[in-house]
């Protein structure tokens, strides 16, 4: 990756610096514009505002937007300049915001998976009882409050540096270039606690939820195949509840494929960083700084990736994006008759449309 020469003696050449600046700027710009687009789309589109899942998506987009505005630019400046010039206190604040916002982003993805589990694997009545406005508000609050206990509280108190303070100070000061770096190193207890809360527990819940969704969707796909092979009689074709059941099965099958893509991108972006975060303290902090930087920016990329997954995989978001980007072109608006002819409610699955009776 482009961080391979970080902290090298020779530094970046002109060409390398130019490529690095272009890459980092593209990642930051993609994250800012993409997440802004998601937030504006939900705020402007009345149909999207009706869908409970989109409350999590907007909050997720806000967290990712803050990552791209507050965290990424300073990390990019340090990477390009190969030094930290904003002081020790702001280094702690920036690091705390980094941990808080990226953890909040991951917890939002976990909540979305749980929301989809109740919507797809349970009866519609169960979903409505589980996902009340109060429960949604509590889940959203948890996504923002829980990360503070592994970010600002321990980092500002220095709990993460207990036992390794001398090593941190040694790496913080670069004697060869007479510069200072914003070093964030963690001891074994903090590495395990932080990684478990920020990644491994959400990851386990997401895998469990998406596995149940996959099993449910596969069963419904089997039922669709049986109906198609048997051939539906005339009275069945005109029986609306059965039509809605079949349509629901199809959308759930599509949702399972979409969720696999979302889950795959999440794992690809964050697993390398959190595996390394746990392993490094147990191998005497021997992981190269260049590898740390590469894994960290791979995680940052996840903050700019979700909006594009919505655009390509979700018709409702794609239509809303086109309306915004094309200045309200009427060609992309929903036909008004649609709301009158569909007697069932729709909800967005992170990249698909899901129908509930």
mmCIF file of N, CA and C in Angstrom, residues 227-320:
data_model
loop_
_atom_site.group_PDB
_atom_site.id
_atom_site.type_symbol
_atom_site.label_atom_id
_atom_site.label_comp_id
_atom_site.label_asym_id
_atom_site.label_seq_id
_atom_site.Cartn_x
_atom_site.Cartn_y
_atom_site.Cartn_z
ATOM 1 N N UNK A 227 -43.228 -23.847 -5.787
ATOM 2 C CA UNK A 227 -44.422 -23.224 -6.363
ATOM 3 C C UNK A 227 -44.298 -23.085 -7.872
ATOM 4 N N UNK A 228 -43.108 -22.703 -8.335
ATOM 5 C CA UNK A 228 -42.916 -22.527 -9.769
ATOM 6 C C UNK A 228 -42.979 -23.846 -10.508
ATOM 7 N N UNK A 229 -42.401 -24.912 -9.915
ATOM 8 C CA UNK A 229 -42.439 -26.222 -10.574
ATOM 9 C C UNK A 229 -43.848 -26.800 -10.586
ATOM 10 N N UNK A 230 -44.573 -26.565 -9.488
ATOM 11 C CA UNK A 230 -45.931 -27.101 -9.410
ATOM 12 C C UNK A 230 -46.881 -26.343 -10.320
ATOM 13 N N UNK A 231 -46.600 -25.055 -10.547
ATOM 14 C CA UNK A 231 -47.500 -24.246 -11.368
ATOM 15 C C UNK A 231 -48.653 -23.756 -10.524
ATOM 16 N N UNK A 232 -48.810 -22.442 -10.418
ATOM 17 C CA UNK A 232 -49.869 -21.880 -9.581
ATOM 18 C C UNK A 232 -51.180 -21.872 -10.327
ATOM 19 N N UNK A 233 -52.292 -22.392 -9.749
ATOM 20 C CA UNK A 233 -53.599 -22.341 -10.385
ATOM 21 C C UNK A 233 -54.115 -20.912 -10.448
ATOM 22 N N UNK A 234 -55.179 -20.734 -11.223
ATOM 23 C CA UNK A 234 -55.727 -19.395 -11.461
ATOM 24 C C UNK A 234 -56.146 -18.723 -10.170
ATOM 25 N N UNK A 235 -56.828 -19.484 -9.273
ATOM 26 C CA UNK A 235 -57.299 -18.854 -8.051
ATOM 27 C C UNK A 235 -56.134 -18.455 -7.142
ATOM 28 N N UNK A 236 -54.998 -19.178 -7.279
ATOM 29 C CA UNK A 236 -53.832 -18.815 -6.481
ATOM 30 C C UNK A 236 -53.188 -17.536 -7.006
ATOM 31 N N UNK A 237 -53.125 -17.424 -8.345
ATOM 32 C CA UNK A 237 -52.482 -16.265 -8.940
ATOM 33 C C UNK A 237 -53.188 -14.981 -8.566
ATOM 34 N N UNK A 238 -54.497 -15.059 -8.345
ATOM 35 C CA UNK A 238 -55.254 -13.851 -8.052
ATOM 36 C C UNK A 238 -55.501 -13.661 -6.558
ATOM 37 N N UNK A 239 -54.839 -14.497 -5.762
ATOM 38 C CA UNK A 239 -55.020 -14.386 -4.317
ATOM 39 C C UNK A 239 -53.899 -13.508 -3.761
ATOM 40 N N UNK A 240 -54.219 -12.277 -3.401
ATOM 41 C CA UNK A 240 -53.212 -11.284 -3.069
ATOM 42 C C UNK A 240 -52.287 -11.693 -1.931
ATOM 43 N N UNK A 241 -52.777 -12.265 -0.829
ATOM 44 C CA UNK A 241 -51.854 -12.627 0.243
ATOM 45 C C UNK A 241 -50.763 -13.571 -0.209
ATOM 46 N N UNK A 242 -51.121 -14.576 -1.073
ATOM 47 C CA UNK A 242 -50.106 -15.502 -1.559
ATOM 48 C C UNK A 242 -49.112 -14.805 -2.472
ATOM 49 N N UNK A 243 -49.607 -13.865 -3.281
ATOM 50 C CA UNK A 243 -48.705 -13.090 -4.125
ATOM 51 C C UNK A 243 -47.703 -12.326 -3.270
ATOM 52 N N UNK A 244 -48.190 -11.747 -2.195
ATOM 53 C CA UNK A 244 -47.311 -10.980 -1.324
ATOM 54 C C UNK A 244 -46.315 -11.890 -0.629
ATOM 55 N N UNK A 245 -46.735 -13.108 -0.255
ATOM 56 C CA UNK A 245 -45.809 -14.047 0.357
ATOM 57 C C UNK A 245 -44.689 -14.413 -0.611
ATOM 58 N N UNK A 246 -45.061 -14.673 -1.867
ATOM 59 C CA UNK A 246 -44.070 -15.024 -2.876
ATOM 60 C C UNK A 246 -43.111 -13.866 -3.112
ATOM 61 N N UNK A 247 -43.672 -12.656 -3.196
ATOM 62 C CA UNK A 247 -42.832 -11.480 -3.411
ATOM 63 C C UNK A 247 -41.890 -11.275 -2.228
ATOM 64 N N UNK A 248 -42.401 -11.530 -1.029
ATOM 65 C CA UNK A 248 -41.569 -11.402 0.166
ATOM 66 C C UNK A 248 -40.436 -12.404 0.131
ATOM 67 N N UNK A 249 -40.716 -13.648 -0.287
ATOM 68 C CA UNK A 249 -39.670 -14.650 -0.371
ATOM 69 C C UNK A 249 -38.569 -14.228 -1.339
ATOM 70 N N UNK A 250 -38.977 -13.673 -2.485
ATOM 71 C CA UNK A 250 -37.995 -13.255 -3.489
ATOM 72 C C UNK A 250 -37.118 -12.129 -2.970
ATOM 73 N N UNK A 251 -37.739 -11.152 -2.316
ATOM 74 C CA UNK A 251 -36.955 -10.025 -1.813
ATOM 75 C C UNK A 251 -36.025 -10.457 -0.687
ATOM 76 N N UNK A 252 -36.455 -11.433 0.116
ATOM 77 C CA UNK A 252 -35.591 -11.931 1.183
ATOM 78 C C UNK A 252 -34.393 -12.672 0.614
ATOM 79 N N UNK A 253 -34.609 -13.417 -0.476
ATOM 80 C CA UNK A 253 -33.508 -14.118 -1.115
ATOM 81 C C UNK A 253 -32.476 -13.133 -1.644
ATOM 82 N N UNK A 254 -32.968 -12.074 -2.278
ATOM 83 C CA UNK A 254 -32.072 -11.032 -2.778
ATOM 84 C C UNK A 254 -31.366 -10.340 -1.611
ATOM 85 N N UNK A 255 -32.100 -10.140 -0.520
ATOM 86 C CA UNK A 255 -31.513 -9.478 0.648
ATOM 87 C C UNK A 255 -30.361 -10.291 1.213
ATOM 88 N N UNK A 256 -30.507 -11.618 1.240
ATOM 89 C CA UNK A 256 -29.442 -12.465 1.782
ATOM 90 C C UNK A 256 -28.154 -12.302 0.979
ATOM 91 N N UNK A 257 -28.261 -12.224 -0.347
ATOM 92 C CA UNK A 257 -27.085 -12.039 -1.189
ATOM 93 C C UNK A 257 -26.453 -10.674 -0.919
ATOM 94 N N UNK A 258 -27.307 -9.667 -0.782
ATOM 95 C CA UNK A 258 -26.812 -8.314 -0.528
ATOM 96 C C UNK A 258 -26.099 -8.240 0.811
ATOM 97 N N UNK A 259 -26.680 -8.858 1.840
ATOM 98 C CA UNK A 259 -26.083 -8.833 3.162
ATOM 99 C C UNK A 259 -24.727 -9.536 3.180
ATOM 100 N N UNK A 260 -24.577 -10.560 2.355
ATOM 101 C CA UNK A 260 -23.284 -11.228 2.249
ATOM 102 C C UNK A 260 -22.225 -10.270 1.710
ATOM 103 N N UNK A 261 -22.615 -9.436 0.754
ATOM 104 C CA UNK A 261 -21.685 -8.452 0.202
ATOM 105 C C UNK A 261 -21.303 -7.436 1.275
ATOM 106 N N UNK A 262 -22.319 -6.937 2.013
ATOM 107 C CA UNK A 262 -22.058 -5.964 3.072
ATOM 108 C C UNK A 262 -21.130 -6.570 4.123
ATOM 109 N N UNK A 263 -21.430 -7.796 4.534
ATOM 110 C CA UNK A 263 -20.636 -8.464 5.558
ATOM 111 C C UNK A 263 -19.218 -8.719 5.068
ATOM 112 N N UNK A 264 -19.091 -9.129 3.804
ATOM 113 C CA UNK A 264 -17.772 -9.386 3.240
ATOM 114 C C UNK A 264 -16.908 -8.142 3.213
ATOM 115 N N UNK A 265 -17.486 -7.018 2.822
ATOM 116 C CA UNK A 265 -16.741 -5.752 2.798
ATOM 117 C C UNK A 265 -16.331 -5.333 4.200
ATOM 118 N N UNK A 266 -17.230 -5.528 5.157
ATOM 119 C CA UNK A 266 -16.923 -5.181 6.546
ATOM 120 C C UNK A 266 -15.731 -5.993 7.052
ATOM 121 N N UNK A 267 -15.758 -7.290 6.826
ATOM 122 C CA UNK A 267 -14.671 -8.157 7.296
ATOM 123 C C UNK A 267 -13.356 -7.817 6.595
ATOM 124 N N UNK A 268 -13.426 -7.595 5.282
ATOM 125 C CA UNK A 268 -12.223 -7.278 4.519
ATOM 126 C C UNK A 268 -11.569 -6.003 5.025
ATOM 127 N N UNK A 269 -12.382 -5.019 5.403
ATOM 128 C CA UNK A 269 -11.850 -3.725 5.822
ATOM 129 C C UNK A 269 -11.324 -3.720 7.255
ATOM 130 N N UNK A 270 -12.021 -4.382 8.187
ATOM 131 C CA UNK A 270 -11.682 -4.214 9.605
ATOM 132 C C UNK A 270 -10.984 -5.416 10.244
ATOM 133 N N UNK A 271 -11.173 -6.626 9.710
ATOM 134 C CA UNK A 271 -10.566 -7.799 10.347
ATOM 135 C C UNK A 271 -9.040 -7.709 10.430
ATOM 136 N N UNK A 272 -8.327 -7.289 9.363
ATOM 137 C CA UNK A 272 -6.865 -7.220 9.472
ATOM 138 C C UNK A 272 -6.391 -6.316 10.613
ATOM 139 N N UNK A 273 -7.054 -5.163 10.788
ATOM 140 C CA UNK A 273 -6.634 -4.234 11.831
ATOM 141 C C UNK A 273 -6.850 -4.825 13.222
ATOM 142 N N UNK A 274 -8.034 -5.394 13.487
ATOM 143 C CA UNK A 274 -8.329 -5.854 14.837
ATOM 144 C C UNK A 274 -7.626 -7.166 15.181
ATOM 145 N N UNK A 275 -7.332 -7.979 14.186
ATOM 146 C CA UNK A 275 -6.508 -9.161 14.456
ATOM 147 C C UNK A 275 -5.100 -8.726 14.857
ATOM 148 N N UNK A 276 -4.550 -7.766 14.095
ATOM 149 C CA UNK A 276 -3.221 -7.247 14.405
ATOM 150 C C UNK A 276 -3.208 -6.524 15.746
ATOM 151 N N UNK A 277 -4.290 -5.837 16.071
ATOM 152 C CA UNK A 277 -4.376 -5.088 17.323
ATOM 153 C C UNK A 277 -4.262 -6.001 18.543
ATOM 154 N N UNK A 278 -4.800 -7.206 18.429
ATOM 155 C CA UNK A 278 -4.717 -8.167 19.536
ATOM 156 C C UNK A 278 -3.374 -8.886 19.551
ATOM 157 N N UNK A 279 -2.856 -9.190 18.377
ATOM 158 C CA UNK A 279 -1.627 -9.992 18.287
ATOM 159 C C UNK A 279 -0.399 -9.176 18.660
ATOM 160 N N UNK A 280 -0.343 -7.917 18.243
ATOM 161 C CA UNK A 280 0.879 -7.105 18.382
ATOM 162 C C UNK A 280 1.425 -7.036 19.814
ATOM 163 N N UNK A 281 0.595 -6.786 20.847
ATOM 164 C CA UNK A 281 1.159 -6.723 22.205
ATOM 165 C C UNK A 281 1.779 -8.041 22.674
ATOM 166 N N UNK A 282 1.339 -9.148 22.087
ATOM 167 C CA UNK A 282 1.841 -10.454 22.517
ATOM 168 C C UNK A 282 3.089 -10.887 21.749
ATOM 169 N N UNK A 283 3.494 -10.091 20.761
ATOM 170 C CA UNK A 283 4.735 -10.385 20.022
ATOM 171 C C UNK A 283 5.699 -9.205 20.157
ATOM 172 N N UNK A 284 5.618 -8.554 21.334
ATOM 173 C CA UNK A 284 6.540 -7.467 21.683
ATOM 174 C C UNK A 284 6.488 -6.303 20.698
ATOM 175 N N UNK A 285 5.298 -6.008 20.198
ATOM 176 C CA UNK A 285 5.070 -4.834 19.342
ATOM 177 C C UNK A 285 6.013 -4.815 18.138
ATOM 178 N N UNK A 286 6.101 -5.962 17.491
ATOM 179 C CA UNK A 286 7.027 -6.106 16.360
ATOM 180 C C UNK A 286 6.362 -5.914 15.001
ATOM 181 N N UNK A 287 5.060 -5.644 14.958
ATOM 182 C CA UNK A 287 4.385 -5.407 13.681
ATOM 183 C C UNK A 287 4.898 -4.093 13.095
ATOM 184 N N UNK A 288 5.344 -4.078 11.850
ATOM 185 C CA UNK A 288 5.894 -2.847 11.258
ATOM 186 C C UNK A 288 4.859 -1.727 11.208
ATOM 187 N N UNK A 289 5.327 -0.495 11.391
ATOM 188 C CA UNK A 289 4.437 0.656 11.344
ATOM 189 C C UNK A 289 3.743 0.811 10.012
ATOM 190 N N UNK A 290 4.438 0.419 8.916
ATOM 191 C CA UNK A 290 3.832 0.519 7.597
ATOM 192 C C UNK A 290 2.599 -0.371 7.484
ATOM 193 N N UNK A 291 2.690 -1.579 8.092
ATOM 194 C CA UNK A 291 1.551 -2.499 8.034
ATOM 195 C C UNK A 291 0.387 -1.964 8.854
ATOM 196 N N UNK A 292 0.698 -1.375 10.024
ATOM 197 C CA UNK A 292 -0.345 -0.756 10.840
ATOM 198 C C UNK A 292 -1.083 0.320 10.041
ATOM 199 N N UNK A 293 -0.324 1.164 9.364
ATOM 200 C CA UNK A 293 -0.919 2.256 8.593
ATOM 201 C C UNK A 293 -1.805 1.719 7.477
ATOM 202 N N UNK A 294 -1.345 0.689 6.796
ATOM 203 C CA UNK A 294 -2.128 0.105 5.715
ATOM 204 C C UNK A 294 -3.445 -0.458 6.239
ATOM 205 N N UNK A 295 -3.392 -1.195 7.346
ATOM 206 C CA UNK A 295 -4.608 -1.788 7.921
ATOM 207 C C UNK A 295 -5.561 -0.714 8.436
ATOM 208 N N UNK A 296 -5.007 0.354 9.015
ATOM 209 C CA UNK A 296 -5.845 1.429 9.539
ATOM 210 C C UNK A 296 -6.604 2.128 8.413
ATOM 211 N N UNK A 297 -5.912 2.432 7.328
ATOM 212 C CA UNK A 297 -6.592 3.105 6.210
ATOM 213 C C UNK A 297 -7.554 2.169 5.483
ATOM 214 N N UNK A 298 -7.292 0.876 5.540
ATOM 215 C CA UNK A 298 -8.252 -0.080 5.002
ATOM 216 C C UNK A 298 -9.552 -0.006 5.785
ATOM 217 N N UNK A 299 -9.444 0.178 7.108
ATOM 218 C CA UNK A 299 -10.634 0.368 7.929
ATOM 219 C C UNK A 299 -11.327 1.682 7.629
ATOM 220 N N UNK A 300 -10.535 2.751 7.420
ATOM 221 C CA UNK A 300 -11.127 4.035 7.063
ATOM 222 C C UNK A 300 -11.916 3.945 5.760
ATOM 223 N N UNK A 301 -11.420 3.163 4.831
ATOM 224 C CA UNK A 301 -12.098 3.027 3.534
ATOM 225 C C UNK A 301 -13.525 2.516 3.713
ATOM 226 N N UNK A 302 -13.737 1.696 4.746
ATOM 227 C CA UNK A 302 -15.075 1.179 5.012
ATOM 228 C C UNK A 302 -16.073 2.305 5.267
ATOM 229 N N UNK A 303 -15.607 3.432 5.831
ATOM 230 C CA UNK A 303 -16.485 4.563 6.101
ATOM 231 C C UNK A 303 -16.975 5.231 4.821
ATOM 232 N N UNK A 304 -16.227 5.058 3.737
ATOM 233 C CA UNK A 304 -16.662 5.626 2.468
ATOM 234 C C UNK A 304 -17.264 4.617 1.520
ATOM 235 N N UNK A 305 -17.259 3.359 1.938
ATOM 236 C CA UNK A 305 -17.716 2.302 1.040
ATOM 237 C C UNK A 305 -19.218 2.064 1.105
ATOM 238 N N UNK A 306 -19.798 2.151 2.306
ATOM 239 C CA UNK A 306 -21.220 1.832 2.464
ATOM 240 C C UNK A 306 -22.155 2.644 1.577
ATOM 241 N N UNK A 307 -21.972 3.967 1.444
ATOM 242 C CA UNK A 307 -22.882 4.718 0.564
ATOM 243 C C UNK A 307 -22.893 4.200 -0.870
ATOM 244 N N UNK A 308 -21.756 3.751 -1.368
ATOM 245 C CA UNK A 308 -21.704 3.243 -2.725
ATOM 246 C C UNK A 308 -22.373 1.873 -2.836
ATOM 247 N N UNK A 309 -22.319 1.100 -1.763
ATOM 248 C CA UNK A 309 -23.056 -0.164 -1.753
ATOM 249 C C UNK A 309 -24.556 0.106 -1.814
ATOM 250 N N UNK A 310 -25.020 1.134 -1.104
ATOM 251 C CA UNK A 310 -26.432 1.500 -1.168
ATOM 252 C C UNK A 310 -26.809 1.902 -2.587
ATOM 253 N N UNK A 311 -25.969 2.701 -3.233
ATOM 254 C CA UNK A 311 -26.291 3.228 -4.552
ATOM 255 C C UNK A 311 -26.407 2.118 -5.585
ATOM 256 N N UNK A 312 -25.502 1.143 -5.513
ATOM 257 C CA UNK A 312 -25.508 0.094 -6.515
ATOM 258 C C UNK A 312 -26.516 -1.011 -6.224
ATOM 259 N N UNK A 313 -26.836 -1.241 -4.961
ATOM 260 C CA UNK A 313 -27.622 -2.413 -4.601
ATOM 261 C C UNK A 313 -29.030 -2.106 -4.122
ATOM 262 N N UNK A 314 -29.387 -0.849 -3.952
ATOM 263 C CA UNK A 314 -30.695 -0.501 -3.412
ATOM 264 C C UNK A 314 -31.429 0.452 -4.341
ATOM 265 N N UNK A 315 -32.556 0.019 -4.854
ATOM 266 C CA UNK A 315 -33.292 0.840 -5.817
ATOM 267 C C UNK A 315 -33.796 2.130 -5.200
ATOM 268 N N UNK A 316 -34.269 2.060 -3.954
ATOM 269 C CA UNK A 316 -34.820 3.246 -3.306
ATOM 270 C C UNK A 316 -33.755 4.309 -3.110
ATOM 271 N N UNK A 317 -32.577 3.899 -2.626
ATOM 272 C CA UNK A 317 -31.501 4.857 -2.458
ATOM 273 C C UNK A 317 -30.980 5.342 -3.800
ATOM 274 N N UNK A 318 -30.886 4.444 -4.780
ATOM 275 C CA UNK A 318 -30.395 4.829 -6.101
ATOM 276 C C UNK A 318 -31.294 5.884 -6.725
ATOM 277 N N UNK A 319 -32.609 5.686 -6.571
ATOM 278 C CA UNK A 319 -33.560 6.659 -7.116
ATOM 279 C C UNK A 319 -33.417 8.002 -6.394
ATOM 280 N N UNK A 320 -33.279 7.947 -5.070
ATOM 281 C CA UNK A 320 -33.131 9.189 -4.299
ATOM 282 C C UNK A 320 -31.840 9.914 -4.661
#
